[in-house]
Every structure is written in C-alpha cells, then in structure tokens.
CSV table of N, CA and C and ligand atoms in Angstrom, one decimal:
chain,number,residue,atom,x,y,z
A,1,MET,N,9.8,8.9,-6.2
A,1,MET,CA,9.1,8.6,-7.5
A,1,MET,C,8.0,9.3,-7.9
A,2,THR,N,7.6,9.8,-8.6
A,2,THR,CA,6.8,10.5,-8.5
A,2,THR,C,5.5,9.5,-9.4
A,3,TYR,N,4.2,10.1,-9.3
A,3,TYR,CA,3.0,9.1,-9.7
A,3,TYR,C,3.4,9.0,-11.3
A,4,GLU,N,3.9,10.0,-12.0
A,4,GLU,CA,4.0,9.8,-13.4
A,4,GLU,C,5.3,8.7,-13.8
A,5,GLU,N,6.0,8.9,-12.9
A,5,GLU,CA,7.4,7.9,-13.2
A,5,GLU,C,6.9,6.4,-12.8
A,6,LEU,N,6.0,6.5,-11.9
A,6,LEU,CA,5.4,5.0,-11.3
A,6,LEU,C,4.7,4.5,-12.9
A,7,LEU,N,3.5,5.3,-13.2
A,7,LEU,CA,3.0,5.0,-14.6
A,7,LEU,C,3.6,4.7,-15.5
A,8,GLU,N,4.8,5.3,-15.9
A,8,GLU,CA,5.9,5.1,-17.1
A,8,GLU,C,6.6,3.4,-16.8
A,9,LEU,N,6.9,3.3,-15.2
A,9,LEU,CA,7.3,2.1,-15.0
A,9,LEU,C,6.4,0.8,-15.4
A,10,GLY,N,5.2,1.5,-14.9
A,10,GLY,CA,3.9,0.0,-15.3
A,10,GLY,C,4.0,-0.1,-16.6
A,11,GLU,N,4.2,0.7,-17.6
A,11,GLU,CA,4.2,0.7,-19.0
A,11,GLU,C,5.5,-0.2,-19.7
A,12,THR,N,6.4,0.2,-19.1
A,12,THR,CA,7.5,-0.4,-19.3
A,12,THR,C,7.6,-1.9,-19.0
A,13,VAL,N,7.0,-2.1,-17.5
A,13,VAL,CA,6.8,-3.6,-17.4
A,13,VAL,C,5.8,-4.3,-18.2
A,14,GLY,N,4.9,-3.5,-18.4
A,14,GLY,CA,3.8,-4.0,-19.8
A,14,GLY,C,2.8,-5.1,-19.2
A,15,THR,N,2.2,-5.6,-20.0
A,15,THR,CA,0.8,-6.5,-19.6
A,15,THR,C,1.4,-7.6,-18.9
A,16,GLN,N,2.8,-8.1,-19.0
A,16,GLN,CA,3.2,-9.5,-18.3
A,16,GLN,C,3.1,-8.7,-16.8
A,17,SER,N,2.4,-9.0,-15.8
A,17,SER,CA,2.3,-8.6,-14.9
A,17,SER,C,3.4,-9.1,-13.9
A,18,ARG,N,3.7,-8.4,-13.0
A,18,ARG,CA,4.8,-8.7,-12.0
A,18,ARG,C,4.0,-8.5,-10.2
A,19,GLY,N,2.6,-7.7,-10.6
A,19,GLY,CA,2.2,-7.3,-9.3
A,19,GLY,C,1.0,-8.4,-9.0
A,20,LEU,N,0.3,-7.8,-8.1
A,20,LEU,CA,-0.9,-8.6,-7.7
A,20,LEU,C,-2.1,-8.2,-8.6
A,21,SER,N,-3.1,-9.3,-8.5
A,21,SER,CA,-4.2,-9.0,-9.0
A,21,SER,C,-5.2,-8.1,-8.2
A,22,GLN,N,-6.1,-7.4,-8.9
A,22,GLN,CA,-6.8,-6.6,-8.1
A,22,GLN,C,-7.6,-7.3,-6.8
A,23,GLU,N,-7.8,-8.7,-7.2
A,23,GLU,CA,-8.5,-9.5,-6.3
A,23,GLU,C,-7.8,-9.7,-4.8
A,24,GLN,N,-6.4,-10.1,-5.2
A,24,GLN,CA,-5.1,-10.2,-4.0
A,24,GLN,C,-5.2,-8.7,-3.5
A,25,ILE,N,-5.1,-7.5,-3.9
A,25,ILE,CA,-4.9,-6.4,-3.6
A,25,ILE,C,-6.3,-6.2,-2.5
A,26,SER,N,-7.5,-6.5,-2.8
A,26,SER,CA,-8.5,-6.4,-2.1
A,26,SER,C,-8.5,-7.1,-0.8
A,27,LEU,N,-8.0,-8.0,-0.8
A,27,LEU,CA,-7.5,-9.0,0.5
A,27,LEU,C,-6.9,-8.1,1.5
A,28,LEU,N,-6.3,-7.5,1.2
A,28,LEU,CA,-5.0,-6.5,2.1
A,28,LEU,C,-5.8,-5.6,3.1
A,29,PRO,N,-5.5,-5.6,4.3
A,29,PRO,CA,-6.5,-5.0,5.4
A,29,PRO,C,-6.5,-3.2,5.0
A,30,ILE,N,-7.5,-2.7,5.0
A,30,ILE,CA,-7.5,-1.3,5.0
A,30,ILE,C,-7.9,-0.6,6.4
A,31,SER,N,-7.3,0.3,6.7
A,31,SER,CA,-7.8,1.1,8.0
A,31,SER,C,-7.9,2.7,7.6
A,32,LYS,N,-8.3,3.2,8.7
A,32,LYS,CA,-8.5,4.8,8.4
A,32,LYS,C,-7.6,5.5,9.5
A,33,TYR,N,-6.8,6.1,8.9
A,33,TYR,CA,-6.1,7.2,9.6
A,33,TYR,C,-6.4,8.2,10.4
A,34,LYS,N,-5.8,7.9,11.8
A,34,LYS,CA,-6.3,8.8,12.6
A,34,LYS,C,-5.0,8.9,13.5
A,35,ARG,N,-4.7,10.4,13.6
A,35,ARG,CA,-3.3,10.8,14.5
A,35,ARG,C,-3.5,9.9,15.9
A,36,GLY,N,-2.5,9.4,15.9
A,36,GLY,CA,-2.7,8.4,17.4
A,36,GLY,C,-2.2,9.8,18.5
A,37,PHE,N,-2.3,9.3,19.7
A,37,PHE,CA,-1.9,10.1,21.1
A,37,PHE,C,-0.5,10.2,21.2
A,38,PHE,N,0.3,9.0,20.6
A,38,PHE,CA,1.5,9.1,20.6
A,38,PHE,C,2.4,9.6,19.7
A,39,SER,N,1.8,10.1,18.5
A,39,SER,CA,2.5,10.8,17.6
A,39,SER,C,2.9,12.5,17.4
A,40,ARG,N,3.3,12.5,18.7
A,40,ARG,CA,3.6,13.9,18.4
A,40,ARG,C,4.9,14.2,17.7
A,41,ARG,N,6.1,13.6,17.6
A,41,ARG,CA,7.3,13.4,17.0
A,41,ARG,C,6.7,13.0,15.4
A,42,LYS,N,7.1,13.9,14.7
A,42,LYS,CA,7.2,13.2,13.3
A,42,LYS,C,7.9,12.1,12.9
A,43,SER,N,7.0,10.9,12.4
A,43,SER,CA,7.6,9.8,12.0
A,43,SER,C,7.6,9.7,10.6
A,44,ARG,N,8.4,8.8,9.7
A,44,ARG,CA,8.4,8.6,8.5
A,44,ARG,C,6.8,7.8,8.5
A,45,ASP,N,6.5,7.1,9.1
A,45,ASP,CA,5.1,6.7,9.0
A,45,ASP,C,3.9,7.7,8.9
A,46,GLU,N,4.2,8.9,9.2
A,46,GLU,CA,3.3,9.7,8.6
A,46,GLU,C,3.1,10.0,7.4
A,47,ARG,N,3.8,9.7,6.6
A,47,ARG,CA,3.7,9.9,5.2
A,47,ARG,C,4.0,8.9,4.2
A,48,CYS,N,3.0,8.8,3.2
A,48,CYS,CA,2.7,7.9,2.3
A,48,CYS,C,4.0,7.9,1.1
A,49,VAL,N,4.8,6.6,1.1
A,49,VAL,CA,6.2,7.2,0.2
A,49,VAL,C,6.0,7.0,-1.3
A,50,ILE,N,4.9,6.7,-1.3
A,50,ILE,CA,4.6,6.6,-3.0
A,50,ILE,C,4.2,7.6,-3.4
A,51,CYS,N,3.3,8.7,-3.0
A,51,CYS,CA,2.9,9.9,-3.4
A,51,CYS,C,3.5,11.4,-2.5
A,52,GLN,N,4.1,10.8,-1.3
A,52,GLN,CA,5.0,11.7,-0.7
A,52,GLN,C,3.9,12.8,0.3
A,53,MET,N,2.8,12.5,0.3
A,53,MET,CA,1.9,13.1,1.3
A,53,MET,C,1.5,12.7,2.7
A,54,GLU,N,1.8,13.7,3.6
A,54,GLU,CA,1.2,13.2,4.7
A,54,GLU,C,0.0,12.7,5.1
A,55,TYR,N,-0.6,11.8,5.6
A,55,TYR,CA,-1.7,11.3,5.7
A,55,TYR,C,-2.7,12.3,6.7
A,56,LYS,N,-3.9,12.4,6.3
A,56,LYS,CA,-5.0,13.1,6.6
A,56,LYS,C,-5.9,12.4,7.4
A,57,ARG,N,-6.5,13.0,8.5
A,57,ARG,CA,-7.5,12.1,9.1
A,57,ARG,C,-8.5,11.7,8.5
A,58,GLY,N,-8.8,10.4,8.4
A,58,GLY,CA,-9.8,9.9,7.8
A,58,GLY,C,-9.3,9.2,6.5
A,59,ASP,N,-8.2,9.4,5.9
A,59,ASP,CA,-7.2,8.9,4.8
A,59,ASP,C,-7.4,7.0,4.9
A,60,ARG,N,-7.8,6.4,4.1
A,60,ARG,CA,-7.9,5.1,3.9
A,60,ARG,C,-6.5,4.3,3.6
A,61,ARG,N,-5.9,3.6,4.6
A,61,ARG,CA,-4.6,3.2,4.3
A,61,ARG,C,-4.4,2.0,4.3
A,62,MET,N,-3.8,1.4,3.6
A,62,MET,CA,-3.4,-0.2,3.6
A,62,MET,C,-2.2,-1.0,4.2
A,63,THR,N,-2.4,-1.7,4.8
A,63,THR,CA,-1.2,-2.1,5.7
A,63,THR,C,-0.7,-3.4,4.8
A,64,LEU,N,0.6,-3.1,4.6
A,64,LEU,CA,1.1,-4.8,4.3
A,64,LEU,C,1.6,-5.8,4.9
A,65,PRO,N,1.9,-6.7,4.7
A,65,PRO,CA,2.3,-8.0,5.5
A,65,PRO,C,3.3,-7.5,6.3
A,66,CYS,N,4.3,-6.8,5.8
A,66,CYS,CA,5.7,-6.1,6.6
A,66,CYS,C,5.5,-5.0,7.4
A,67,ASN,N,4.0,-4.8,7.6
A,67,ASN,CA,3.6,-3.7,8.8
A,67,ASN,C,3.7,-2.2,7.9
A,68,HIS,N,4.2,-1.8,6.6
A,68,HIS,CA,4.5,-0.6,6.1
A,68,HIS,C,3.2,-0.5,5.7
A,69,MET,N,2.6,1.1,5.5
A,69,MET,CA,1.3,1.4,5.3
A,69,MET,C,1.5,2.5,4.3
A,70,TYR,N,0.3,2.5,3.1
A,70,TYR,CA,0.4,3.6,2.4
A,70,TYR,C,-1.1,3.8,2.2
A,71,HIS,N,-1.2,4.9,1.3
A,71,HIS,CA,-2.6,5.1,1.1
A,71,HIS,C,-3.3,4.0,0.3
A,72,ALA,N,-4.6,3.6,0.5
A,72,ALA,CA,-5.2,2.4,-0.1
A,72,ALA,C,-5.1,2.5,-1.6
A,73,GLY,N,-5.4,4.0,-2.0
A,73,GLY,CA,-5.1,4.0,-3.6
A,73,GLY,C,-3.8,3.8,-4.0
A,74,CYS,N,-2.8,4.3,-3.4
A,74,CYS,CA,-1.5,4.5,-3.6
A,74,CYS,C,-0.9,3.0,-3.8
A,75,GLY,N,-1.1,2.3,-2.6
A,75,GLY,CA,-0.9,0.9,-2.5
A,75,GLY,C,-1.3,0.0,-3.6
A,76,ALA,N,-2.5,0.5,-4.0
A,76,ALA,CA,-3.2,-0.6,-5.1
A,76,ALA,C,-2.4,-0.6,-6.2
A,77,LYS,N,-2.2,0.8,-6.3
A,77,LYS,CA,-1.8,1.1,-8.0
A,77,LYS,C,-0.2,0.7,-7.9
A,78,TRP,N,0.6,0.8,-6.7
A,78,TRP,CA,1.8,0.2,-6.8
A,78,TRP,C,1.9,-1.2,-6.9
A,79,LEU,N,0.8,-2.0,-6.3
A,79,LEU,CA,1.0,-3.3,-6.2
A,79,LEU,C,0.5,-3.8,-7.5
A,80,CYS,N,-0.3,-3.2,-8.3
A,80,CYS,CA,-0.5,-3.5,-9.6
A,80,CYS,C,0.6,-4.0,-10.5
A,81,ILE,N,1.6,-3.0,-10.0
A,81,ILE,CA,2.9,-3.1,-10.9
A,81,ILE,C,3.9,-3.9,-10.5
A,82,ASN,N,4.1,-3.9,-9.1
A,82,ASN,CA,5.2,-4.6,-8.4
A,82,ASN,C,4.7,-5.0,-7.0
A,83,LYS,N,4.9,-6.3,-6.7
A,83,LYS,CA,4.4,-6.6,-5.9
A,83,LYS,C,5.5,-6.7,-4.4
A,84,ALA,N,6.9,-6.2,-4.6
A,84,ALA,CA,7.5,-5.9,-3.5
A,84,ALA,C,7.2,-4.4,-2.8
A,85,CYS,N,7.4,-4.3,-1.2
A,85,CYS,CA,6.9,-3.2,-0.9
A,85,CYS,C,8.0,-2.0,-1.1
A,86,PRO,N,7.5,-0.8,-1.4
A,86,PRO,CA,8.5,0.1,-1.8
A,86,PRO,C,9.4,0.5,-0.9
A,87,ILE,N,9.0,0.3,0.5
A,87,ILE,CA,10.2,0.5,1.5
A,87,ILE,C,11.2,-0.5,1.6
A,88,CYS,N,10.8,-1.8,2.0
A,88,CYS,CA,11.7,-2.7,2.3
A,88,CYS,C,11.9,-4.0,1.5
A,89,TYR,N,11.2,-3.7,0.1
A,89,TYR,CA,11.4,-4.6,-0.8
A,89,TYR,C,10.8,-6.2,-0.5
A,90,THR,N,10.3,-6.2,0.5
A,90,THR,CA,9.7,-7.4,1.0
A,90,THR,C,8.6,-7.8,0.2
A,91,GLU,N,8.4,-9.1,-0.8
A,91,GLU,CA,7.3,-9.4,-1.6
A,91,GLU,C,6.0,-9.4,-0.5
A,92,VAL,N,5.1,-9.1,-1.3
A,92,VAL,CA,3.6,-9.0,-0.6
A,92,VAL,C,3.1,-10.7,-1.1
A,93,PHE,N,2.8,-11.2,0.3
A,93,PHE,CA,2.1,-12.3,-0.1
A,93,PHE,C,0.6,-12.4,0.2
A,94,VAL,N,-0.2,-12.5,-0.5
A,94,VAL,CA,-1.6,-12.5,-0.2
A,94,VAL,C,-2.0,-14.0,0.1
A,95,ASP,N,-2.5,-14.3,1.0
A,95,ASP,CA,-2.9,-15.8,1.2
A,95,ASP,C,-4.7,-15.6,0.6
A,96,ALA,N,-4.7,-16.1,-0.5
A,96,ALA,CA,-6.1,-15.9,-1.2
A,96,ALA,C,-7.2,-17.0,-0.1
A,97,SER,N,-6.5,-18.0,0.5
A,97,SER,CA,-7.7,-18.7,1.5
A,97,SER,C,-8.2,-18.2,2.3
A,98,LYS,N,-7.7,-17.0,2.8
A,98,LYS,CA,-8.5,-16.2,3.9
A,98,LYS,C,-9.8,-15.8,3.4
A,99,ARG,N,-10.1,-15.7,2.1
A,99,ARG,CA,-11.3,-15.3,1.4
A,99,ARG,C,-12.4,-15.8,1.8
A,100,VAL,N,-13.6,-15.1,2.3
A,100,VAL,CA,-14.5,-16.0,2.4
A,100,VAL,C,-15.0,-16.9,1.3
A,101,LYS,N,-15.1,-18.3,1.2
A,101,LYS,CA,-15.5,-19.1,0.4
A,101,LYS,C,-17.2,-19.0,0.3
A,102,SER,N,-17.5,-18.8,-1.2
A,102,SER,CA,-19.1,-18.7,-1.1
A,102,SER,C,-19.6,-20.1,-2.2
A,103,ASN,N,-18.5,-20.7,-2.5
A,103,ASN,CA,-19.0,-21.8,-3.5
A,103,ASN,C,-19.4,-23.1,-2.8
A,104,HIS,N,-20.9,-23.4,-2.4
A,104,HIS,CA,-21.4,-24.3,-1.7
A,104,HIS,C,-22.7,-25.0,-2.6
B,1,LIG,ZN1,-0.5,8.2,-1.4
B,2,LIG,ZN1,7.8,-3.3,3.8
C-alpha cells in the first residue's frame, strides 16, 4: 500500500476514528534502529511494510505489542487510521494506565 493510498483510506474512513489517539500512539515504545550483529541475512524485519523502505541506521522505530516494528512516523500515521497491525492484524491495545500520572 502506498502512502497516497493510505491517506485515501484515511479519508474514506472519515473522522469517525477507528484508530488510536495521538496520546495512545505516543505511549508505544520507540527505539533507534541499528543493524544488529546477527542480521547478515536480510529478513522482512529489515524494512518497514508501510513505506516499503529499508531501515537506516538511526531511524526511529515503533514497536507494537505484537512485536512488529515500523518507522515511528509511519506507524503513527497508520495507527491514526487503523489500530490493527498491518502485518498480523492484531489490534493494538495501549494501556493508558502506564502513563505517568501527574494529577496530584
Ligand atoms: Zn516506514
Ligand atoms: Zn503485528
């Protein structure tokens, strides 16, 4: 799916949000990509399925609870539209209670 198609999909879905809120998305863990010692073989994990680009060193990646990874930016755009993981269709559930509470 291209980015344009993704945006179109978002428009047809409309404002009735089926995705996550920005706040929920911000709770997902982000890590920087660095090529691991064991990644001599090319695996599917080496590229982001949303934009089809290979990860570059230093790219920020978002890890979903199902352990699939995407660029932080691509994942955020996707999850705004659809809260299911684009690879395994597992719904992303964000536990908002993990958030540090500051109301005291
Ligand atoms: Zn991407
Ligand atoms: Zn997944």
